[in-house]
Coordinates of C-alpha atoms in Angstrom, one line a residue:
Chain Y
M14 CA 28.2 -29.5 52.7
S15 CA 31.0 -28.2 55.1
S16 CA 31.4 -24.5 55.8
P17 CA 34.6 -22.7 56.8
A18 CA 34.8 -22.1 60.4
W19 CA 34.5 -18.3 60.0
V20 CA 30.9 -18.7 59.1
V21 CA 30.0 -19.7 62.7
E22 CA 32.8 -18.0 64.7
R23 CA 32.3 -14.7 63.0
K24 CA 28.5 -14.8 62.8
G25 CA 27.9 -11.5 64.5
E26 CA 30.4 -9.7 62.3
I27 CA 28.8 -11.2 59.3
K28 CA 25.4 -9.9 60.2
E29 CA 26.8 -6.5 61.0
I30 CA 28.4 -6.4 57.4
L31 CA 25.1 -7.3 55.7
S32 CA 23.5 -4.5 57.7
R33 CA 25.7 -2.0 56.4
Y34 CA 24.1 -1.9 53.0
P35 CA 20.6 -1.2 51.6
Y36 CA 21.0 -4.2 49.5
E37 CA 23.0 -7.3 50.9
K38 CA 24.7 -8.0 47.5
S39 CA 27.0 -5.3 48.3
A40 CA 28.5 -7.3 51.1
V41 CA 30.2 -9.6 48.7
M42 CA 33.6 -7.6 49.0
P43 CA 33.7 -7.1 52.6
L44 CA 33.0 -10.9 53.1
L45 CA 35.7 -11.9 50.7
H46 CA 38.1 -9.6 52.7
L47 CA 36.7 -11.3 55.9
A48 CA 37.5 -14.7 54.4
Q49 CA 41.0 -13.7 53.3
D50 CA 41.5 -12.3 56.7
E51 CA 41.2 -15.7 58.1
R52 CA 43.7 -17.7 56.0
G53 CA 45.5 -15.2 53.8
W54 CA 43.8 -16.4 50.6
I55 CA 40.4 -17.5 49.6
A56 CA 39.5 -21.1 49.1
D57 CA 36.7 -22.7 47.2
E58 CA 34.8 -23.3 50.3
D59 CA 35.2 -19.5 51.0
I60 CA 33.4 -18.7 47.7
E61 CA 30.9 -21.3 48.3
A62 CA 30.0 -20.1 51.9
I63 CA 29.7 -16.5 50.7
A64 CA 27.4 -17.6 47.9
R65 CA 25.2 -19.2 50.4
I66 CA 25.0 -16.2 52.7
L67 CA 24.2 -13.9 49.8
E68 CA 21.8 -16.2 48.2
T69 CA 23.7 -16.2 45.0
T70 CA 25.8 -18.7 42.9
P71 CA 29.5 -19.5 43.5
A72 CA 30.1 -18.5 39.9
S73 CA 28.8 -15.0 40.8
V74 CA 31.1 -14.7 43.8
E75 CA 34.1 -16.1 41.7
S76 CA 33.5 -13.5 39.1
V77 CA 33.6 -10.5 41.5
C78 CA 36.7 -12.1 43.3
S79 CA 38.5 -12.6 40.2
F80 CA 38.4 -9.0 39.1
Y81 CA 40.2 -7.6 42.1
S82 CA 44.1 -8.2 42.4
L83 CA 44.1 -8.1 46.3
F84 CA 42.0 -11.2 46.5
H85 CA 44.3 -14.2 46.4
R86 CA 42.8 -17.5 45.3
T87 CA 46.1 -19.6 46.0
P88 CA 47.9 -19.8 49.4
K89 CA 50.2 -17.0 50.4
G90 CA 52.9 -16.5 53.0
R91 CA 52.2 -15.1 56.4
Y92 CA 53.9 -11.9 55.1
V93 CA 53.3 -10.7 51.6
I94 CA 55.8 -8.1 50.3
T95 CA 54.5 -6.0 47.3
V96 CA 56.9 -4.0 45.5
C97 CA 55.2 -1.0 43.9
G98 CA 56.3 -1.2 40.1
N99 CA 54.5 1.8 38.8
I100 CA 56.4 5.0 37.4
Q101 CA 58.0 6.8 40.3
C102 CA 59.0 3.5 42.0
G103 CA 60.2 2.2 38.8
L104 CA 62.3 5.2 38.0
S105 CA 63.8 5.0 41.6
G106 CA 65.1 1.5 41.2
A107 CA 62.0 -0.8 41.8
D108 CA 63.4 -3.4 39.3
P109 CA 66.8 -3.9 41.0
L110 CA 64.9 -3.8 44.4
T111 CA 62.6 -6.8 43.1
R112 CA 65.7 -8.8 42.0
H113 CA 67.4 -8.1 45.3
F114 CA 64.4 -9.4 47.2
E115 CA 64.3 -12.6 44.9
E116 CA 67.9 -13.2 45.5
R117 CA 67.7 -12.8 49.3
L118 CA 64.5 -14.7 49.6
G119 CA 65.6 -17.4 47.2
I120 CA 62.1 -17.2 45.3
K121 CA 60.8 -15.5 42.2
V122 CA 57.9 -13.0 42.1
G123 CA 54.8 -14.7 42.7
Q124 CA 56.3 -17.4 44.8
T125 CA 56.4 -18.1 48.5
T126 CA 59.4 -19.2 50.7
D127 CA 59.4 -23.0 51.5
D128 CA 58.8 -22.1 55.2
G129 CA 55.6 -20.6 54.1
L130 CA 56.7 -17.1 55.8
I131 CA 57.1 -14.6 52.9
S132 CA 55.5 -14.1 49.4
L133 CA 56.8 -11.7 47.0
L134 CA 54.6 -9.7 44.5
V135 CA 55.1 -6.9 42.3
T136 CA 52.1 -4.5 41.6
G137 CA 51.7 -2.6 38.4
E138 CA 49.3 -0.1 40.4
C139 CA 50.7 2.8 41.9
V140 CA 50.5 2.5 45.7
A141 CA 50.4 6.2 46.2
A142 CA 53.6 6.5 48.1
C143 CA 55.4 8.4 45.4
D144 CA 57.0 10.7 48.1
G145 CA 58.8 7.5 49.4
A146 CA 59.8 5.8 46.2
P147 CA 60.8 3.2 45.8
A148 CA 58.0 1.8 48.1
V149 CA 56.9 -1.7 49.2
Q150 CA 53.9 -2.8 51.2
V151 CA 54.3 -5.6 53.7
N152 CA 50.9 -6.9 54.2
L153 CA 49.6 -3.6 52.8
E154 CA 51.4 -1.6 55.5
Y155 CA 53.8 0.9 53.9
C156 CA 57.7 1.0 53.8
G157 CA 59.3 3.8 52.0
H158 CA 62.6 4.8 50.4
V159 CA 63.5 1.1 50.3
T160 CA 67.3 0.9 49.6
L161 CA 68.7 -2.6 49.3
E162 CA 69.9 -2.2 53.0
R163 CA 66.5 -1.4 54.1
A164 CA 65.1 -4.3 52.2
D165 CA 67.5 -6.5 54.0
Q166 CA 66.4 -4.9 57.4
I167 CA 62.6 -5.4 56.4
I168 CA 63.4 -9.2 55.7
A169 CA 65.2 -9.4 59.0
A170 CA 62.3 -7.6 61.0
I171 CA 59.9 -10.2 59.4
R172 CA 62.0 -13.3 60.2
A173 CA 62.3 -11.9 63.7
G174 CA 58.4 -12.1 63.8
D175 CA 57.8 -8.4 63.9
D176 CA 54.2 -7.3 63.2
A177 CA 53.7 -5.7 59.8
K178 CA 52.4 -2.4 61.4
A179 CA 55.5 -2.3 63.6
I180 CA 57.7 -2.8 60.5
S181 CA 55.7 0.1 58.8
D182 CA 56.1 2.2 61.8
R183 CA 59.8 1.8 61.6
F184 CA 60.2 2.0 57.8
G185 CA 57.2 4.1 56.7
I186 CA 57.0 7.5 55.2
S187 CA 56.1 10.5 57.5
P188 CA 54.0 13.2 56.1
K189 CA 55.6 16.7 55.6
K190 CA 54.8 19.2 58.3
A191 CA 52.2 21.5 57.0
G192 CA 53.4 25.0 55.9
Chain D
M7 CA 52.7 35.3 49.2
T8 CA 52.2 33.5 52.4
Y9 CA 49.2 30.9 52.7
E10 CA 48.1 29.4 55.7
P11 CA 47.1 25.8 55.1
V12 CA 43.8 24.6 56.3
L13 CA 43.3 21.0 55.0
T14 CA 46.7 19.8 56.1
K15 CA 47.2 22.1 59.3
G16 CA 48.4 20.1 62.2
I17 CA 49.3 17.1 60.1
G18 CA 52.7 15.8 61.2
E19 CA 52.2 17.6 64.5
L20 CA 48.9 16.6 66.0
D21 CA 47.1 13.4 66.3
L22 CA 44.0 14.7 64.4
A23 CA 42.6 11.1 64.0
D24 CA 41.7 11.5 67.7
I25 CA 38.3 13.2 68.0
E26 CA 39.2 15.1 71.0
V27 CA 42.3 16.7 69.3
Y28 CA 40.4 17.3 66.1
E29 CA 37.6 19.1 68.3
S30 CA 40.2 21.2 70.1
Q31 CA 41.3 22.7 66.7
G32 CA 37.7 23.7 65.9
G33 CA 36.6 20.3 64.5
Y34 CA 32.9 19.6 63.8
Q35 CA 32.1 23.4 64.6
A36 CA 31.0 23.6 60.9
L37 CA 28.5 20.6 61.3
R38 CA 27.3 22.4 64.7
K39 CA 26.9 25.5 62.8
A40 CA 24.9 23.8 60.1
M41 CA 22.7 21.9 62.5
T42 CA 21.9 24.9 64.6
Q43 CA 21.8 27.7 62.1
M44 CA 21.5 26.5 58.6
S45 CA 19.0 24.6 56.4
S46 CA 20.2 22.1 54.0
S47 CA 19.6 24.4 51.1
E48 CA 21.6 27.1 52.9
V49 CA 24.6 24.7 53.2
H50 CA 24.1 24.0 49.5
E51 CA 24.0 27.5 48.4
E52 CA 27.1 28.4 50.4
V53 CA 29.0 25.7 48.6
K54 CA 27.5 26.7 45.3
K55 CA 28.6 30.4 45.9
S56 CA 32.1 29.2 47.1
G57 CA 32.7 27.7 43.5
L58 CA 34.4 24.6 44.9
R59 CA 35.4 22.5 42.0
G60 CA 35.9 18.9 42.2
R61 CA 39.4 17.8 43.2
G62 CA 39.3 14.4 41.6
G63 CA 40.3 15.4 38.3
A64 CA 37.4 16.8 36.2
G65 CA 37.1 20.1 38.2
F66 CA 33.4 20.0 38.0
P67 CA 31.6 22.5 40.4
A68 CA 30.6 20.5 43.6
G69 CA 27.5 22.5 44.3
V70 CA 26.2 22.3 40.8
K71 CA 26.7 18.7 40.8
W72 CA 24.6 18.3 44.0
G73 CA 21.8 20.4 42.3
F74 CA 21.5 17.8 39.5
L75 CA 19.7 15.1 41.9
P76 CA 16.1 14.9 40.8
D77 CA 13.7 15.5 43.6
D78 CA 11.4 12.6 42.9
G79 CA 11.1 10.9 46.3
R80 CA 13.7 8.3 45.6
P81 CA 16.5 7.8 48.3
R82 CA 19.6 9.6 47.3
Y83 CA 23.1 8.4 48.1
M84 CA 26.4 10.1 48.7
C85 CA 29.6 8.4 47.8
C86 CA 33.0 9.5 48.5
N87 CA 35.7 8.4 46.0
A88 CA 38.6 7.5 48.2
D89 CA 39.8 5.0 45.7
E90 CA 43.0 7.4 45.1
S91 CA 44.9 5.2 42.4
E92 CA 46.2 7.7 39.8
P93 CA 49.9 7.1 39.5
G94 CA 51.8 10.1 41.1
T95 CA 48.9 11.1 43.4
F96 CA 49.0 10.6 47.1
N97 CA 47.2 13.5 48.9
N98 CA 43.9 11.6 49.7
K99 CA 45.9 9.0 51.5
M100 CA 47.4 11.6 53.5
L101 CA 44.0 13.3 54.5
I102 CA 42.4 9.9 55.2
E103 CA 45.2 8.7 57.5
Y104 CA 46.1 11.9 59.3
N105 CA 42.9 14.0 59.0
P106 CA 39.9 11.5 58.9
H107 CA 37.4 13.5 61.1
L108 CA 37.7 16.5 58.5
L109 CA 36.6 14.1 55.8
I110 CA 33.8 12.6 57.9
E111 CA 32.7 16.2 58.6
G112 CA 32.8 17.0 55.2
I113 CA 30.7 14.1 54.0
L114 CA 28.1 14.7 56.8
L115 CA 27.8 18.3 55.5
A116 CA 27.7 17.4 51.7
S117 CA 25.0 14.7 52.5
Y118 CA 23.1 17.2 54.7
A119 CA 23.2 19.8 51.7
A120 CA 22.3 17.2 49.0
R121 CA 19.6 15.5 51.2
C122 CA 21.2 12.1 50.9
A123 CA 19.9 9.1 52.9
Q124 CA 23.2 7.4 53.4
S125 CA 26.9 8.0 52.7
F126 CA 29.5 5.7 51.6
F127 CA 33.3 5.9 51.6
Y128 CA 34.9 3.7 48.8
I129 CA 38.3 3.5 50.0
R130 CA 41.1 1.8 48.2
G131 CA 42.0 -1.7 49.1
E132 CA 45.5 -0.9 49.5
F133 CA 44.9 1.7 52.1
K134 CA 44.6 -0.8 54.9
R135 CA 45.9 1.4 57.5
G136 CA 43.7 4.3 56.2
Y137 CA 40.6 1.9 56.3
E138 CA 41.2 1.1 59.9
I139 CA 41.8 4.7 60.8
L140 CA 38.7 5.9 59.2
V141 CA 36.5 3.0 60.6
K142 CA 37.8 4.1 64.2
A143 CA 37.3 7.6 63.6
L144 CA 33.7 7.0 62.6
A145 CA 33.1 5.0 65.7
Q146 CA 34.2 8.1 67.7
A147 CA 32.0 10.3 65.8
R148 CA 29.1 8.2 66.4
A149 CA 29.9 8.1 70.1
K150 CA 29.8 11.8 70.1
G151 CA 26.4 12.1 68.3
Y152 CA 27.9 13.3 64.9
V153 CA 26.8 10.3 63.0
G154 CA 23.5 8.3 63.3
E155 CA 20.0 9.7 64.4
N156 CA 19.3 13.3 65.4
I157 CA 22.7 14.5 64.9
L158 CA 23.4 17.1 67.4
G159 CA 19.7 17.3 68.5
S160 CA 18.6 18.1 64.9
D161 CA 16.2 16.1 62.6
Y162 CA 19.2 15.1 60.5
R163 CA 20.1 11.5 60.6
Q164 CA 23.0 10.0 58.6
E165 CA 24.6 6.6 58.2
I166 CA 28.1 6.3 57.0
T167 CA 29.4 3.0 55.5
V168 CA 33.0 2.5 54.7
H169 CA 33.5 0.1 51.9
R170 CA 37.0 -1.5 51.3
G171 CA 38.1 -1.9 47.5
A172 CA 40.4 -4.7 46.6
G173 CA 43.1 -3.6 44.0
A174 CA 41.3 -2.1 40.8
Y175 CA 42.3 1.3 39.4
I176 CA 39.1 1.4 37.4
C177 CA 36.9 1.7 40.6
G178 CA 38.3 5.3 40.7
E179 CA 36.1 6.0 37.8
E180 CA 32.7 7.0 39.3
T181 CA 30.5 4.4 37.6
G182 CA 33.2 1.6 38.0
L183 CA 33.0 2.6 41.7
L184 CA 29.2 2.3 41.9
S185 CA 29.4 -1.2 40.0
S186 CA 31.9 -2.4 42.7
L187 CA 29.8 -0.9 45.6
E188 CA 26.9 -2.8 44.5
G189 CA 28.7 -6.0 44.8
G190 CA 29.9 -6.6 41.2
R191 CA 33.0 -6.3 39.0
G192 CA 34.1 -2.8 38.8
E193 CA 32.9 -2.1 35.3
P194 CA 32.1 1.4 34.2
R195 CA 28.7 2.0 32.7
L196 CA 27.6 4.1 29.8
K197 CA 26.8 7.8 30.5
P198 CA 24.0 9.1 30.4
P199 CA 22.3 8.2 32.6
F200 CA 24.7 10.0 35.1
P201 CA 24.9 9.0 38.5
A202 CA 22.9 12.1 39.6
V203 CA 19.8 10.4 37.9
S204 CA 20.7 6.7 38.0
G205 CA 23.6 6.0 40.3
L206 CA 24.0 3.6 43.3
Y207 CA 21.2 1.0 43.1
G208 CA 19.7 3.0 40.3
M209 CA 19.1 5.9 42.6
P210 CA 20.2 9.6 42.5
T211 CA 23.7 9.6 43.7
I212 CA 26.6 12.0 44.1
V213 CA 30.2 10.8 43.7
N214 CA 32.8 13.4 45.3
N215 CA 36.4 13.0 45.9
V216 CA 38.1 13.0 49.2
E217 CA 39.7 16.4 49.1
T218 CA 36.7 18.0 47.6
L219 CA 34.6 16.9 50.8
C220 CA 37.4 18.1 53.1
N221 CA 37.0 21.7 51.8
V222 CA 33.3 21.7 52.7
P223 CA 33.6 22.2 56.5
F224 CA 35.8 25.3 56.0
I225 CA 33.5 26.8 53.5
V226 CA 30.6 26.3 55.9
D227 CA 32.5 27.7 58.9
R228 CA 34.1 30.5 57.3
G229 CA 31.8 31.2 54.5
A230 CA 32.0 31.3 50.7
D231 CA 33.7 34.7 50.6
W232 CA 36.6 33.3 52.6
F233 CA 37.1 30.5 50.1
L234 CA 36.8 32.8 47.1
S235 CA 39.7 34.9 48.6
I236 CA 42.0 32.0 48.1
G237 CA 43.3 30.9 44.6
T238 CA 42.0 32.3 41.3
E239 CA 38.7 33.7 40.2
K240 CA 37.5 30.5 38.2
S241 CA 39.6 28.1 40.3
P242 CA 38.9 29.2 44.1
G243 CA 40.4 27.6 47.2
P244 CA 43.2 25.6 48.3
K245 CA 44.7 22.4 46.5
I246 CA 47.1 20.0 47.9
F247 CA 49.7 19.0 45.2
S248 CA 51.5 15.7 45.4
V249 CA 55.0 16.3 44.0
S250 CA 57.3 13.4 43.3
G251 CA 60.3 12.5 41.0
C252 CA 63.6 14.3 41.0
V253 CA 62.9 17.0 43.4
Q254 CA 64.9 17.6 46.7
R255 CA 61.7 17.2 49.0
P256 CA 58.9 15.1 47.4
G257 CA 55.7 15.3 49.3
N258 CA 52.2 17.0 49.7
Y259 CA 52.0 20.8 49.4
E260 CA 48.9 22.6 50.2
L261 CA 48.8 25.8 48.2
P262 CA 46.2 28.2 46.8
L263 CA 45.1 27.1 43.2
G264 CA 46.8 29.2 40.7
V265 CA 50.3 28.8 42.4
T266 CA 52.9 28.6 39.6
L267 CA 54.6 25.3 38.8
R268 CA 58.1 27.0 39.2
E269 CA 57.0 28.1 42.9
L270 CA 55.7 24.6 43.7
I271 CA 58.9 22.7 42.4
E272 CA 61.6 25.4 43.3
E273 CA 60.4 26.8 46.7
H274 CA 58.1 24.2 48.2
A275 CA 59.5 21.0 46.8
G276 CA 63.1 22.2 47.3
G277 CA 64.1 22.5 43.6
L278 CA 65.7 19.6 41.6
R279 CA 68.0 17.3 43.0
P280 CA 71.7 17.9 42.6
G281 CA 72.7 16.7 39.0
S282 CA 69.2 16.8 37.8
T283 CA 68.1 18.8 34.8
L284 CA 64.6 19.3 34.2
K285 CA 63.2 17.4 31.3
A286 CA 59.5 17.3 31.6
V287 CA 56.6 17.6 34.2
Q288 CA 53.4 15.7 34.4
P289 CA 51.1 18.1 36.3
G290 CA 48.2 15.8 36.9
G291 CA 48.9 12.2 37.4
A292 CA 49.6 9.5 34.7
S293 CA 46.6 10.7 32.5
S294 CA 48.1 14.1 31.8
P295 CA 50.2 15.1 29.0
V296 CA 53.7 16.4 29.7
L297 CA 54.8 19.9 29.8
L298 CA 58.3 21.1 28.9
P299 CA 60.5 23.3 31.0
D300 CA 59.3 26.4 29.1
K301 CA 56.2 26.0 30.9
L302 CA 57.4 26.4 34.4
D303 CA 55.8 29.7 34.9
I304 CA 52.3 28.7 34.2
Q305 CA 49.7 28.7 37.0
L306 CA 48.3 25.6 38.4
D307 CA 44.6 25.8 38.1
F308 CA 41.7 24.1 36.3
D309 CA 41.9 26.6 33.3
S310 CA 45.5 27.5 33.0
V311 CA 47.0 24.0 32.8
P312 CA 44.7 23.1 29.9
A313 CA 45.7 26.4 28.0
A314 CA 49.4 25.2 28.3
G315 CA 48.4 21.8 26.9
S316 CA 47.9 19.6 29.6
I317 CA 45.4 19.1 32.6
L318 CA 45.4 19.8 36.4
G319 CA 44.0 16.3 36.8
T320 CA 44.5 15.1 40.2
A321 CA 47.4 17.5 40.8
G322 CA 50.0 14.5 41.1
V323 CA 53.0 16.5 39.8
M324 CA 55.7 14.3 38.7
V325 CA 59.0 16.0 37.8
F326 CA 61.3 14.0 35.3
D327 CA 65.0 14.7 34.7
Q328 CA 67.3 13.9 32.0
N329 CA 67.7 10.2 33.1
A330 CA 64.0 9.5 32.6
C331 CA 63.8 7.7 29.2
M332 CA 60.5 8.8 27.8
V333 CA 60.0 5.5 26.0
R334 CA 60.6 3.5 29.2
T335 CA 58.2 5.9 31.1
A336 CA 55.5 5.5 28.5
L337 CA 56.1 1.6 28.8
Y338 CA 55.5 1.6 32.6
Y339 CA 52.2 3.6 32.0
A340 CA 51.2 1.2 29.0
D341 CA 51.7 -1.9 31.3
F342 CA 49.8 -0.3 34.0
F343 CA 46.7 0.7 31.9
S344 CA 46.8 -2.6 29.9
H345 CA 46.5 -4.5 33.4
E346 CA 43.9 -2.0 34.7
S347 CA 41.6 -2.1 31.5
C348 CA 38.4 -3.8 32.8
G349 CA 38.1 -5.4 29.3
Q350 CA 34.6 -4.4 28.4
C351 CA 35.3 -2.4 25.4
T352 CA 37.6 -3.8 22.6
P353 CA 39.5 -0.7 21.7
C354 CA 40.9 -0.5 25.4
R355 CA 41.3 -4.2 26.1
E356 CA 43.2 -4.8 22.9
G357 CA 44.6 -1.2 22.4
T358 CA 46.3 -1.0 25.8
A359 CA 47.9 -4.5 25.4
W360 CA 49.1 -3.7 21.8
T361 CA 50.5 -0.4 23.1
S362 CA 52.4 -2.2 25.8
R363 CA 53.9 -4.7 23.3
I364 CA 54.9 -2.2 20.9
L365 CA 56.6 -0.1 23.4
R366 CA 58.4 -3.1 25.1
R367 CA 59.7 -3.8 21.6
L368 CA 60.9 -0.3 21.2
E369 CA 62.4 -0.4 24.6
N370 CA 64.3 -3.6 24.1
G371 CA 65.8 -2.4 20.7
Q372 CA 63.6 -4.5 18.5
G373 CA 61.2 -1.7 17.3
A374 CA 60.5 -1.0 13.6
P375 CA 60.3 2.5 12.0
H376 CA 56.4 2.0 11.3
D377 CA 55.9 1.5 15.0
L378 CA 55.8 5.2 15.5
A379 CA 53.1 5.7 13.0
V380 CA 51.1 2.8 14.7
L381 CA 51.4 4.6 18.1
R382 CA 50.4 7.9 16.8
A383 CA 47.2 6.2 14.9
L384 CA 46.1 5.0 18.3
K385 CA 44.6 8.5 18.9
G386 CA 42.0 7.8 16.3
T387 CA 41.1 4.4 17.5
M388 CA 41.4 4.6 21.4
S389 CA 39.9 8.0 21.9
G390 CA 36.3 8.5 22.2
T391 CA 35.3 4.9 21.3
T392 CA 34.8 3.3 24.8
I393 CA 32.4 3.5 27.7
C394 CA 34.8 5.2 30.1
L395 CA 37.9 7.4 29.9
L396 CA 40.6 4.9 30.8
S397 CA 41.2 4.1 27.0
D398 CA 41.6 7.8 26.2
F399 CA 43.7 8.5 29.1
S400 CA 46.0 5.5 28.7
I401 CA 47.4 7.4 25.6
T402 CA 47.4 11.0 26.4
F403 CA 51.0 10.9 27.9
L404 CA 52.2 8.6 25.0
Q405 CA 50.8 11.1 22.4
S406 CA 52.5 14.0 24.1
V407 CA 55.9 12.6 24.3
L408 CA 55.6 11.2 20.8
T409 CA 55.2 14.8 19.8
H410 CA 57.9 16.4 22.2
F411 CA 60.6 13.6 22.4
E412 CA 60.2 12.2 18.9
D413 CA 63.8 11.7 18.6
E414 CA 64.0 9.4 21.6
F415 CA 61.3 7.2 20.0
A416 CA 63.1 7.4 16.6
A417 CA 66.4 6.3 18.1
H418 CA 64.6 3.4 19.9
A419 CA 63.0 2.3 16.7
A420 CA 66.4 2.4 15.0
G421 CA 67.7 0.1 17.7
E422 CA 69.9 2.5 19.5
A423 CA 70.8 1.8 23.2
C424 CA 68.8 3.8 25.9
G425 CA 70.7 5.7 28.4
L426 CA 68.0 5.3 31.3
Q427 CA 69.6 5.3 34.7
T428 CA 67.5 4.7 37.8
R429 CA 67.6 7.4 40.5
E430 CA 70.0 6.9 43.6
V431 CA 67.5 5.7 46.4
R432 CA 67.8 7.9 49.2
S433 CA 67.0 6.8 53.0
A434 CA 64.2 8.5 54.7

């Protein structure tokens, strides 16, 4: 039975994760995050490896994994653009923004560009960035007030190889000064 | 009335996520005070006396909640609900990202008062940056002796675990949160038993919201009387209101509870955007019924908002103008709740999906006159019939707009075109 490389390479980290909880079963989500962190999605061998670590069945791990929308069971691009599709972003133009991304990237929502660089998603969950509507997340880093022009700039920054954090620092939402 | 913010003081100006900066602003003084001068029951009493009410939505007094834990020798757990997911709400995210040490100090004091064996932050999966900031802040606090064994030389020990969610609104429901933290699907559990009696791993457990815990250091440091001097008699203290929609300056505003809706919108959020006419306000996130413009002068606190026909909820104040079609708005929510229903209870699983389908028909001009009657009847079938309140809350907005904006729904049912326009997107 082959194991994914992270089981050995990140052994210390796995041990530390297990030690965080009074009961090791609680570690299933952090282990799924760790596995996804490795390849951008969760493969069958990851599910099986986590089941072995936690001494449970793959079906049990799968049942947890499938409950949460941020765990991906199919390959994703190196960058995942997620458009917030909830109320304030929706009323601020999330739908035309999504169509714009689809046109510019040449893909539909749920798909990945042929070069494996960018996946496009829409989430029905409010991403808690209503002060920057419409908002998108790039690898879960926030970008706000995403006009069509800014959408193009975000795509350009991705294609230029910028880190998602750097993109968010440039296109993010600053908090209001207190008072 | 000039109010000096405390929870958000320094945000946007200072790097409070750096422990040295936080300490230079008086940070961890409350913890020091508690460790050197106060017993855990004295901290508990002070919080009880302050009347601090939970900021997550229910408004239940925090000190009273802590008192529900049975004293039977079982380990007790403290969980901070940092799964902020209620549409229109974004104040926890700001506190986590920009004032993480205040939150850590708050949970340390709460766990001290409630004599908890271990603390957990359940942070929303989408808050990746917030998670990293919180983990880093926790490492700094540990290095300084604020977390771990013999905190500040006392007998108090506390371990804090940061647990990252992965995209499920229902994990913000306290028993769903506990199921998720235990390593399962985030499915809510029937209450009773309440978490105070049988919570995390079946042990006595407290679940408190981020903002609730952030108030605790100030109560310990400045005293309950200081806290009671802010806000109203029954809703004391400060509150961070997240304002979004057609206002000039959407954002988080920390103000005393009891501030009027008018002051919040017109003075702090800069009033409506040019060309906007106020149509309706949701004062407490997606789950709150709408208020019409004639309610602008109500006070925003835990009792006045219900008296006006809505709830304070998460204080995610959403301001809608004439361009917001209420059928379309209800459809956004219906799609959301349908996706987020965990599926355990039939009325919720099926009801949210059917609500969404009916509203989509109406929105697309394919509705039938009886659709409105069906939507109204949901109140009887989807309220009070399920394990948790998601089902109930999924239709509160809908029921309120069916009443207040019946014409709009009737027009859609008659196949008339909708005049919805999306707002112009402004750059930062």
